[in-house]
Short mmCIF file of C-alpha atoms and ligand atoms in Angstrom, two decimals:
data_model
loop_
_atom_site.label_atom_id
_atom_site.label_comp_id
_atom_site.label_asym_id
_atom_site.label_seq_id
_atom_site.Cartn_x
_atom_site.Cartn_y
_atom_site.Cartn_z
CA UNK A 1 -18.69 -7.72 12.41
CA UNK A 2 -20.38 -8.75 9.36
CA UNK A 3 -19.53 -11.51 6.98
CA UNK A 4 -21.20 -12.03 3.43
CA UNK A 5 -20.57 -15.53 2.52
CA UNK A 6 -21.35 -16.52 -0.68
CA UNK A 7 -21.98 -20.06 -1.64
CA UNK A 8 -22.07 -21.41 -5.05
CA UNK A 9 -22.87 -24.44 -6.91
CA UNK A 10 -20.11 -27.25 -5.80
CA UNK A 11 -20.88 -30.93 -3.92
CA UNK A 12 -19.23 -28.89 -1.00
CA UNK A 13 -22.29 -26.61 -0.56
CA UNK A 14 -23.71 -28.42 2.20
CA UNK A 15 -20.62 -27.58 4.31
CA UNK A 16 -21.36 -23.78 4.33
CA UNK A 17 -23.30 -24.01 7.02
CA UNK A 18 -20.99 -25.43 9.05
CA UNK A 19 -18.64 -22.51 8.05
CA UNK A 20 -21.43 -20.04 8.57
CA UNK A 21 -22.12 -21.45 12.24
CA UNK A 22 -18.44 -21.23 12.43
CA UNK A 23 -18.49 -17.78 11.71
CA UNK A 24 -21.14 -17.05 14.30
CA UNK A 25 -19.42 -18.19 16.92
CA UNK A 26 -16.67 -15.92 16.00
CA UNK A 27 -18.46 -13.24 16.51
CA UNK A 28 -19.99 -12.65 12.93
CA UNK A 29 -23.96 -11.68 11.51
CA UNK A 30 -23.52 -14.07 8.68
CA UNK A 31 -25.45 -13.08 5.58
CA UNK A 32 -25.36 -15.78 2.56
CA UNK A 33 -25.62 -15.55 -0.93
CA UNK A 34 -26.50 -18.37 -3.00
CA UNK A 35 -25.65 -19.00 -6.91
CA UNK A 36 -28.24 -20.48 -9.05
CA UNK A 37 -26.60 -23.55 -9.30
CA UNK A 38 -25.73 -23.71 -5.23
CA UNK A 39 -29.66 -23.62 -4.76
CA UNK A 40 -29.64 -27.23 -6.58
CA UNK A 41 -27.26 -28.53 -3.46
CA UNK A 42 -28.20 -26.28 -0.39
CA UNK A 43 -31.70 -24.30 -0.11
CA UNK A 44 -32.02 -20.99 0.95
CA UNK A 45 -34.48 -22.31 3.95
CA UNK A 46 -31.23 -24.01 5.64
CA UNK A 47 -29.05 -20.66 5.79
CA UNK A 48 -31.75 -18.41 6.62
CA UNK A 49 -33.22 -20.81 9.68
CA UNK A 50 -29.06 -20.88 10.43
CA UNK A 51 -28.14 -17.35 10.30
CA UNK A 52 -31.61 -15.52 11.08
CA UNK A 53 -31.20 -13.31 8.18
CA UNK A 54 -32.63 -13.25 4.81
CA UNK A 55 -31.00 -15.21 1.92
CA UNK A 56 -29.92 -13.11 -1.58
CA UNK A 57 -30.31 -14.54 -4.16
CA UNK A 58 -31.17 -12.92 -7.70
CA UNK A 59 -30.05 -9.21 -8.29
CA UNK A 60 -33.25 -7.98 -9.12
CA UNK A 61 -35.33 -9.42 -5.51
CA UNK A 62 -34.44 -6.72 -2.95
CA UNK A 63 -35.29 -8.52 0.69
CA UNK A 64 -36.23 -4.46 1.27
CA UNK A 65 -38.02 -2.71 -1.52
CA UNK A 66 -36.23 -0.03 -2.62
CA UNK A 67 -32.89 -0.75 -1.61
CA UNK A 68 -30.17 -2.23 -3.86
CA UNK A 69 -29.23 -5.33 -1.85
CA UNK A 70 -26.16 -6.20 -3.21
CA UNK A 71 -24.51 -2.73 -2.62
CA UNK A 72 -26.01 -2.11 1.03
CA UNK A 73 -24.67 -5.73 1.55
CA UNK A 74 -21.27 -5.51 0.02
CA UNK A 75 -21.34 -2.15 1.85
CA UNK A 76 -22.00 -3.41 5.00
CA UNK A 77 -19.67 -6.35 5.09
CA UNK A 78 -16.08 -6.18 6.85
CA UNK A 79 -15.46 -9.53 4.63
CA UNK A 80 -16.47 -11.41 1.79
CA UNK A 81 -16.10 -15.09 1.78
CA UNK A 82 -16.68 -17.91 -1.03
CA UNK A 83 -16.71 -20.74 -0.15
CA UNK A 84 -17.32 -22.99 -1.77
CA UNK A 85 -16.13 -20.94 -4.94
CA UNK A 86 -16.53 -23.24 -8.07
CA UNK A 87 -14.55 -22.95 -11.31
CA UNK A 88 -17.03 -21.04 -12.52
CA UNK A 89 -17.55 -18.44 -10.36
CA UNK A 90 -13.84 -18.07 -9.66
CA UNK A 91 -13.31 -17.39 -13.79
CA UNK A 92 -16.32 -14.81 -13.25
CA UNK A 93 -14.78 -12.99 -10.72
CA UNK A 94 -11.53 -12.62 -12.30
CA UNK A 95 -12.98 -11.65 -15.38
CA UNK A 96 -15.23 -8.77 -13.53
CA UNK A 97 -18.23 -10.73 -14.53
CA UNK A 98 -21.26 -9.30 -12.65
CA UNK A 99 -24.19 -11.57 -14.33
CA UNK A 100 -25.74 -13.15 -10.79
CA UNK A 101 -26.20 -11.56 -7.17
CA UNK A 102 -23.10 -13.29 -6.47
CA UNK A 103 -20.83 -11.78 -8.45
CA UNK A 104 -22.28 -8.53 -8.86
CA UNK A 105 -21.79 -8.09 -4.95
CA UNK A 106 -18.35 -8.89 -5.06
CA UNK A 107 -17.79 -6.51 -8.10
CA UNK A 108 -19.62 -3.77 -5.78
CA UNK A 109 -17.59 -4.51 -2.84
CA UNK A 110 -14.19 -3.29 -2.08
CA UNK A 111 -13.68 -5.46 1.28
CA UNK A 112 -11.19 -8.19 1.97
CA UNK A 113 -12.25 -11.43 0.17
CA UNK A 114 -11.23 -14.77 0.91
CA UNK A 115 -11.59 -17.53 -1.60
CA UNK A 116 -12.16 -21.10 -0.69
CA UNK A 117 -11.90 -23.62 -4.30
CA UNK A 118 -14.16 -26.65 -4.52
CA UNK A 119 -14.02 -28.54 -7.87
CA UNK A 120 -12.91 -31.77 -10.01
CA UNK A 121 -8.93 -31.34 -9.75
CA UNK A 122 -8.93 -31.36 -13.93
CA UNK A 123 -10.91 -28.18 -13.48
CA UNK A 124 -8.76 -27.18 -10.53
CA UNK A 125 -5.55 -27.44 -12.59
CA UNK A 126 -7.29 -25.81 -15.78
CA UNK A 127 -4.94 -23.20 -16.66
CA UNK A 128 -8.33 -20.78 -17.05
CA UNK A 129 -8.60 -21.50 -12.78
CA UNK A 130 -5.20 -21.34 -12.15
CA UNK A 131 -4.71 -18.19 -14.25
CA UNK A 132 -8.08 -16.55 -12.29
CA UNK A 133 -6.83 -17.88 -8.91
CA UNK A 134 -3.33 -15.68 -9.47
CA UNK A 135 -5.00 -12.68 -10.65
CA UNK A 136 -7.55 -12.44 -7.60
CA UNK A 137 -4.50 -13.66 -5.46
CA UNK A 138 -2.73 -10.72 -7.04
CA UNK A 139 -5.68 -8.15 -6.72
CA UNK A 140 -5.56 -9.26 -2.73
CA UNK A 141 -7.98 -11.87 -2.59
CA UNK A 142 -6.80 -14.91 0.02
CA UNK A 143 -7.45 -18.33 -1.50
CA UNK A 144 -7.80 -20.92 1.15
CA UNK A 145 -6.17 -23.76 -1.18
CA UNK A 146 -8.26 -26.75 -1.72
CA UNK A 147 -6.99 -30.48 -0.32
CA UNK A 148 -5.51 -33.40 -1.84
CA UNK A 149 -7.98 -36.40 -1.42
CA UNK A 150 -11.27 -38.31 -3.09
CA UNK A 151 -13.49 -35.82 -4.95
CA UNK A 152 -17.57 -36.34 -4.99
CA UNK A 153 -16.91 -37.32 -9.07
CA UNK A 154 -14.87 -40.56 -7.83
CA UNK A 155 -11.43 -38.59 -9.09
CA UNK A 156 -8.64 -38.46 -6.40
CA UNK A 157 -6.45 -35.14 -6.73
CA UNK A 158 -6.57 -31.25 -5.42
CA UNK A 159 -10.10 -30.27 -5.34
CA UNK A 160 -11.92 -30.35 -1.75
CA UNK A 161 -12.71 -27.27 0.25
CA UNK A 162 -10.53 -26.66 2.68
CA UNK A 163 -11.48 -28.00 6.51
CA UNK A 164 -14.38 -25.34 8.21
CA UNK A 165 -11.85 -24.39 10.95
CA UNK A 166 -8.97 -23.23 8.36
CA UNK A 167 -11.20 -20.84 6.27
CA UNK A 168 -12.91 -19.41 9.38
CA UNK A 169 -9.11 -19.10 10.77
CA UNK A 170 -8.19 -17.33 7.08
CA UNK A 171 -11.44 -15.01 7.81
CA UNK A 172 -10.81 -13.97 10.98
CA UNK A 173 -6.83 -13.41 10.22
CA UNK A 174 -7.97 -11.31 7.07
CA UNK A 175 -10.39 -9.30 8.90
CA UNK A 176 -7.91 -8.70 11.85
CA UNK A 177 -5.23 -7.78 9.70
CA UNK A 178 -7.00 -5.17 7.55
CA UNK A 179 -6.75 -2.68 10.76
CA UNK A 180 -3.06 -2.72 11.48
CA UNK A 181 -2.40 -0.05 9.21
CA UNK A 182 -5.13 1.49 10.31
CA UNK A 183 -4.66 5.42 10.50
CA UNK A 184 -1.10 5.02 9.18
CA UNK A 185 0.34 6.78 5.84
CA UNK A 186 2.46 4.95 3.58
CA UNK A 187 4.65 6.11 1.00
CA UNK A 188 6.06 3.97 -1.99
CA UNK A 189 8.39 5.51 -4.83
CA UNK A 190 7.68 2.72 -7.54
CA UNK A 191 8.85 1.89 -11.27
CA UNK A 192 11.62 2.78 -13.30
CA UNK A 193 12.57 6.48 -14.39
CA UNK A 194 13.63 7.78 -17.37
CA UNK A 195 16.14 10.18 -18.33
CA UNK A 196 15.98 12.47 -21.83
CA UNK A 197 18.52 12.20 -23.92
CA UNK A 198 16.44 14.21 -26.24
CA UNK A 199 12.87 14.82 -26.73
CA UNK A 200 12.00 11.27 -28.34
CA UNK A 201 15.01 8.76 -26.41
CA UNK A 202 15.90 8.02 -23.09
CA UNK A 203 17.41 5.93 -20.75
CA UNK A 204 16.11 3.78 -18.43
CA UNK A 205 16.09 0.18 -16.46
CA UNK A 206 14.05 -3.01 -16.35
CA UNK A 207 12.25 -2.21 -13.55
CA UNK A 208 8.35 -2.99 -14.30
CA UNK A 209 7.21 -1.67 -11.01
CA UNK A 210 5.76 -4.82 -10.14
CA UNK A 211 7.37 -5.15 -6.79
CA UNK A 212 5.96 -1.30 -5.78
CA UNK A 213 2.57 -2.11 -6.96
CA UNK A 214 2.66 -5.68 -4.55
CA UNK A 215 3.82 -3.54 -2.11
CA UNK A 216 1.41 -0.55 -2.13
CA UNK A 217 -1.33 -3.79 -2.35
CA UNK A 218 -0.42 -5.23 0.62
CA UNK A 219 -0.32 -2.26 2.45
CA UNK A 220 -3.88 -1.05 1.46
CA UNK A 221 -5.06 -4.65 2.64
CA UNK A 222 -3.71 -3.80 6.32
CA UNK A 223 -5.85 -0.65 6.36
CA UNK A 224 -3.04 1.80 5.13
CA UNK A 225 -3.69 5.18 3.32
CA UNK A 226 -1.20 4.96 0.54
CA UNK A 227 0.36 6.71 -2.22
CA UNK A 228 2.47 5.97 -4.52
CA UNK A 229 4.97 8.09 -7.04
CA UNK A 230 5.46 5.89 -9.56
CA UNK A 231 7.44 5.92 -12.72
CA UNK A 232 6.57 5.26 -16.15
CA UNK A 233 5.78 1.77 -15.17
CA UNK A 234 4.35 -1.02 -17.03
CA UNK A 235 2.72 -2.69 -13.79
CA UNK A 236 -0.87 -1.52 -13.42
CA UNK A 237 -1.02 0.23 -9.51
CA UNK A 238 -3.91 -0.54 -6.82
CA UNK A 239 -6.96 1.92 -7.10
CA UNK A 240 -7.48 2.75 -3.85
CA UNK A 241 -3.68 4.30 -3.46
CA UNK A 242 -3.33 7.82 -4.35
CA UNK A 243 -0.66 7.89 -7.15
CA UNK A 244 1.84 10.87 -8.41
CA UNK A 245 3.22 9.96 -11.65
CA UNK A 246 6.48 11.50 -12.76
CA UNK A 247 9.04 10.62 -15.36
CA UNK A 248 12.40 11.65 -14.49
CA UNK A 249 14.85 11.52 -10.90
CA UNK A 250 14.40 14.67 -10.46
CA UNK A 251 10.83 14.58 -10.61
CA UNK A 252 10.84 11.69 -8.66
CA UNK A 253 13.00 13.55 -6.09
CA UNK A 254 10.69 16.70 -6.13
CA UNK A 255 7.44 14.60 -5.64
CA UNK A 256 8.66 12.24 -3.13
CA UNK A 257 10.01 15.27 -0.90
CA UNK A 258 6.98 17.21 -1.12
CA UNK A 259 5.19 14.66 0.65
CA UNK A 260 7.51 13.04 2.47
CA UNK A 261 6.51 14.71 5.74
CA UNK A 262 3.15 13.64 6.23
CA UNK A 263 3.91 10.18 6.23
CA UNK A 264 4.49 7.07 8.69
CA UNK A 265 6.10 4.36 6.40
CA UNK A 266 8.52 5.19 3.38
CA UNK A 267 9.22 2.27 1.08
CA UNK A 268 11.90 3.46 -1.70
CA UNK A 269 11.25 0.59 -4.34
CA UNK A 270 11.46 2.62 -7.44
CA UNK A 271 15.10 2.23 -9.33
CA UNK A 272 16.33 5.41 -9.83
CA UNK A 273 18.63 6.08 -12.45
CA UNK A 274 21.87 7.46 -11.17
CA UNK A 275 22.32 9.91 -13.78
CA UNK A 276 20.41 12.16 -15.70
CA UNK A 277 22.02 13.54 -19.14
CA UNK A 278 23.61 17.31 -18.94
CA UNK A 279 23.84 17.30 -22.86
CA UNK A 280 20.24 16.47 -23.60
CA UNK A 281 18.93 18.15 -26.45
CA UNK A 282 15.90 19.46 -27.67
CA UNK A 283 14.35 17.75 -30.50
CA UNK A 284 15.91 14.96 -32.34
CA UNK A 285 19.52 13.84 -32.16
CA UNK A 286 20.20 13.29 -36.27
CA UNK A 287 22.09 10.45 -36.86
CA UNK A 288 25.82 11.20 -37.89
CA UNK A 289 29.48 9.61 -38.66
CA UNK A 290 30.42 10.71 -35.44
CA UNK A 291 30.73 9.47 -32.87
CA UNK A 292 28.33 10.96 -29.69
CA UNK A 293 29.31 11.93 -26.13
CA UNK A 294 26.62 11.62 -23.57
CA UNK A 295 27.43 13.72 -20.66
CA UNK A 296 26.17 12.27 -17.21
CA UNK A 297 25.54 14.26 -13.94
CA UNK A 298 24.65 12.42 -10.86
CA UNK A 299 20.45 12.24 -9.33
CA UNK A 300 19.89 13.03 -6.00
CA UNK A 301 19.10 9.99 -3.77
CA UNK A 302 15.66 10.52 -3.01
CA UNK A 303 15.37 8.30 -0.05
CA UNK A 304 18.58 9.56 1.66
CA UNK A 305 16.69 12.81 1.36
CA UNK A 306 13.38 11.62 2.67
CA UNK A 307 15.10 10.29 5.58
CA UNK A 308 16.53 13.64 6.96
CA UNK A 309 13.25 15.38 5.66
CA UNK A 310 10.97 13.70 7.54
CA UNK A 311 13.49 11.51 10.84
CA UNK A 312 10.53 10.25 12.30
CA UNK A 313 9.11 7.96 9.56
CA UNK A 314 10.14 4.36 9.44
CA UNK A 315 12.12 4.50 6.05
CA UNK A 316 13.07 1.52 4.16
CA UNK A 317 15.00 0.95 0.84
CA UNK A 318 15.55 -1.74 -1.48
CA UNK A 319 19.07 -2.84 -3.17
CA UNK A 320 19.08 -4.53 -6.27
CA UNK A 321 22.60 -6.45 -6.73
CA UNK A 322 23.72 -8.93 -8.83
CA UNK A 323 24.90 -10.81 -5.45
CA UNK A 324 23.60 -12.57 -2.43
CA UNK A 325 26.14 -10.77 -0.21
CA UNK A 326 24.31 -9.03 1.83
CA UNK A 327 26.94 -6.32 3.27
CA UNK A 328 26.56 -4.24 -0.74
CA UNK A 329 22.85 -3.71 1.25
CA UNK A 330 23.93 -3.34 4.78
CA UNK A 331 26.56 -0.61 3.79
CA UNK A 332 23.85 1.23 1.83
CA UNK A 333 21.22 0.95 4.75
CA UNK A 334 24.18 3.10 6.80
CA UNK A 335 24.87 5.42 3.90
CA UNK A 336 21.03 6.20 3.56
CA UNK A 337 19.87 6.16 7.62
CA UNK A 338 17.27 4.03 6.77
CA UNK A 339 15.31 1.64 9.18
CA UNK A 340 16.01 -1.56 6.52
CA UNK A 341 16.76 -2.33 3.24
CA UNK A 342 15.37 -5.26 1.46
CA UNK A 343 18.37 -6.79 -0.68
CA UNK A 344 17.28 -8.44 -4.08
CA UNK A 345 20.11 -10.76 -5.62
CA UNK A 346 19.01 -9.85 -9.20
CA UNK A 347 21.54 -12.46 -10.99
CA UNK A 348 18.95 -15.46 -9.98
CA UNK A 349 16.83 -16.58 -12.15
CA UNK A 350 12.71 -16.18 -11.03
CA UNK A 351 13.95 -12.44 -8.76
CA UNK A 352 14.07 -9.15 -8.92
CA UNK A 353 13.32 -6.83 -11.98
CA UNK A 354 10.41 -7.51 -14.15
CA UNK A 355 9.70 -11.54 -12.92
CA UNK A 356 6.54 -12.51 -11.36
CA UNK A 357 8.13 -13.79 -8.42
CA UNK A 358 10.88 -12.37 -5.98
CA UNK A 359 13.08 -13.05 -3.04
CA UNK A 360 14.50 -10.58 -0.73
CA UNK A 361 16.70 -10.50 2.53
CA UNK A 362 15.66 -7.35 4.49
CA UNK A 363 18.49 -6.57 6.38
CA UNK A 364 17.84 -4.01 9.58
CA UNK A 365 19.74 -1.03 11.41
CA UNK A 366 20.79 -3.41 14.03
CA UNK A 367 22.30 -5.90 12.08
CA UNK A 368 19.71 -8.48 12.16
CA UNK A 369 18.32 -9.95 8.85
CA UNK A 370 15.41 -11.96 7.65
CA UNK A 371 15.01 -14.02 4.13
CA UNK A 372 11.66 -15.06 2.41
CA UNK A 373 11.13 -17.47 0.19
CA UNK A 374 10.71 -16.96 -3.61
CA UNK A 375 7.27 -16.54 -4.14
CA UNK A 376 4.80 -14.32 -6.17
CA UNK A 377 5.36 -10.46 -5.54
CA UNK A 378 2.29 -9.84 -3.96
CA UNK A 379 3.16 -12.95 -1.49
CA UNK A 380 6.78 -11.16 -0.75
CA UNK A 381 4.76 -7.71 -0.43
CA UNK A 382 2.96 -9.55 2.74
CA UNK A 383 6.14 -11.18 4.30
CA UNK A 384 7.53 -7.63 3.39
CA UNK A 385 5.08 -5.58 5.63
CA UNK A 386 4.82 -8.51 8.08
CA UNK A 387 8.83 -8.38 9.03
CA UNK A 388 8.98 -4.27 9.59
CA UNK A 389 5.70 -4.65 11.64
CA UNK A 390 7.23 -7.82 13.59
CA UNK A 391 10.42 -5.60 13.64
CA UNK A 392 8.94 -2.15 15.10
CA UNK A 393 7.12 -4.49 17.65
CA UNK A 394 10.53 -5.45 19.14
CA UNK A 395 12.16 -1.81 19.41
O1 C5P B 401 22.02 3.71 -4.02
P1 C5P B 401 21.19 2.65 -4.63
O2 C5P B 401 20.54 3.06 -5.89
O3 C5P B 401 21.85 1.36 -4.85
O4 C5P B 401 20.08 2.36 -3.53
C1 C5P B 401 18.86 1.76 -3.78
C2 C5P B 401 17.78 2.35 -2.91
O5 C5P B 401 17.87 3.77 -2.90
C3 C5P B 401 16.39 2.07 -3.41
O6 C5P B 401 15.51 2.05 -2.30
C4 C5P B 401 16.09 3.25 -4.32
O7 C5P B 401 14.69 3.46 -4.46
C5 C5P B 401 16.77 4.37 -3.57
N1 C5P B 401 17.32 5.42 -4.44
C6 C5P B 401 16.81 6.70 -4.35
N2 C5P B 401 17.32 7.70 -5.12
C7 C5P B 401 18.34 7.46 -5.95
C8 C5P B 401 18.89 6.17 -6.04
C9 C5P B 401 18.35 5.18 -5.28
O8 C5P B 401 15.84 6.90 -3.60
N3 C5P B 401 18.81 8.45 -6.69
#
């Protein structure tokens, strides 16, 4: 296994090594990067002597001429690890910065990262971090969160890098998981649809395909070929999932059951509308005194269909109700044949459509349940995949 571990310019440098022997002993050919400004605290003499392999350092000195380090490295890696990752660097990677060999590694690299924050807690807390921390958190990156205690600067608060042992344990956990999935094909219906009610309105439903996104993330990060047929949805979808878009039910329907077959996992997260309009007309509707009849026909329930298109596959729904009662979902789970359903009280406040956060109850075929806590939807994407896998290891 290799591990890049990139180190850059924070007090905390000097404990790198430590991490990197750390890493050894696991098992890992540690290759480190150093920032500019981590060269001022750590020199590139320690890690090589320490790892027996050659330092990078500046994008433009290849260790072999005529090879583009940072790609063959970022390449090469099963992981890449930060740590420590200053303010700095963290804002840079968010951003898509690629202006050192740090960054422009990571920006080249499409392997699990893990993120370990050093800095003065003001600069921790700075909503510029905080914001850069949730969008690589979001993208898939693990941040090993920094400790209370006294910083370097004399300032007590949130700000030290983690202990050696917990981000080695975070690397090795993040490596282990990414093969899970390995070999396995998941399906996610995501988003919203819309129905025509003539060529320039429609109705639809708040779903921002958030949740379907979180979920396709997560499942990409356990080694999972995925696609995803997604709505007209607002939330932007992973890039290494294939993706089908459609617009209405019915497309929905037609794309979902076209592949359905070919596939291991089927997560039905989009909200479908239940009707599509029989009276739709062509053009545009012209305002009038009177007063307008839509006429509604029923949608097909896609994922009742997948499941008796394709029996094998684990299929599970999701059941947005404006309760916590859980029996709305279990009923539905019968209805449907499905393996689970993941209930989503939508009349709380911080869950369910278009939040940042979510809570669900998965509720399974034989009656037992399981509840997360409300967290960010890529967190509830993890605990999502982590209770079906914990759940198929029991059967
Ligand atoms: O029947 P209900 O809409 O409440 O069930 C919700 C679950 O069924 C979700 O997983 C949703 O994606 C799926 N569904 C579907 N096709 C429909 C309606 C809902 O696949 N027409």
């Amino acid at each position: 296994m290799n591990a890049v571990l990139g180190v850059s310019g924070s007090v905390a440098a000097y404990r790198a090594a430590d991490l990197a022997r750390e890493l050894m002993r696991s098992g890992f050919t540690v290759r480190v990067c150093l920032t500019d400004s981590a060269q001022e605290f750590v020199s590139v003499a320690l890690f090589e002597a320490l790892t027996g392999q050659p330092c990078l350092i500046d994008t433009f000195e290849e260790p072999e001429r005529g090879r583009m380090a940072h790609i063959d490295w970022a390449r090469s890696a099963d992981v890449v690890v930060v740590a420590p990752a200053t303010a700095n660097t963290l804002n840079k990677l968010a951003a898509g910065v690629g202006d050192d060999m740090l960054t422009t590694l990571c920006l080249a690299s499409n392997k699990p990262l893990v993120l370990a924050p050093a800095m003065n807690p003001q600069m921790y807390l700075h909503e510029a971090t905080q914001a850069a921390l949730a969008l690589l958190a979001e993208r898939g990156a693990e941040i090993v969160e920094p400790l209370e205690g006294d910083v370097a600067c004399g300032e007590n608060g949130q700000g030290k890098l983690a202990s050696i042992p917990a981000i080695a344990a975070a690397v090795l956990d993040v490596v282990s998981a990414s093969s899970i999935f390995k070999g396995k094909r998941v399906l996610i219906t995501s988003g919203p649809t819309r129905e025509p009610i003539d060529d320039v309105r429609y109705i639809t439903n708040r779903s921002s395909g958030k949740m379907g996104s979180a979920l396709a993330r997560a499942a990409l990060r356990l080694g999972a070929e995925v696609t995803v047929v997604a709505g007209p949805q607002a939330a932007r979808l992973p890039a290494g999932a294939t993706t089908v878009r459609v617009e209405t039910a019915l497309e929905m329907h037609d794309a979902t059951l076209s592949l359905a077959s070919g596939f291991d996992y089927i997560v039905g997260a989009a909200a479908v509308a239940d009707y599509h309009v029989v009276n739709r007309v062509s053009g545009k509707m012209r305002r009038s005194a009177e007063t307008v009849h839509l006429e509604l026909a029923p949608n097909p329930d896609i994922i009742a269909a997948v499941v008796a298109a394709n029996p094998s596959a684990t299929v599970i729904g999701f059941a947005a109700e404006p309760t916590s009662d859980l029996s709305v979902a279990a009923t539905k789970l019968k209805r449907k044949g499905l393996f689970a359903i993941a209930a989503n009280d939508v009349s709380q406040a911080g869950q369910g459509f278009d939040t940042e956060t979510n809570r669900l109850d998965l509720v399974f075929a034989d009656g037992r349940t399981a509840s997360s806590e409300l967290m960010s939807k890529h967190q509830c994407a993890k605990w999502f995949w982590e209770q079906i896998l914990s759940a198929k290891a029991v059967r």
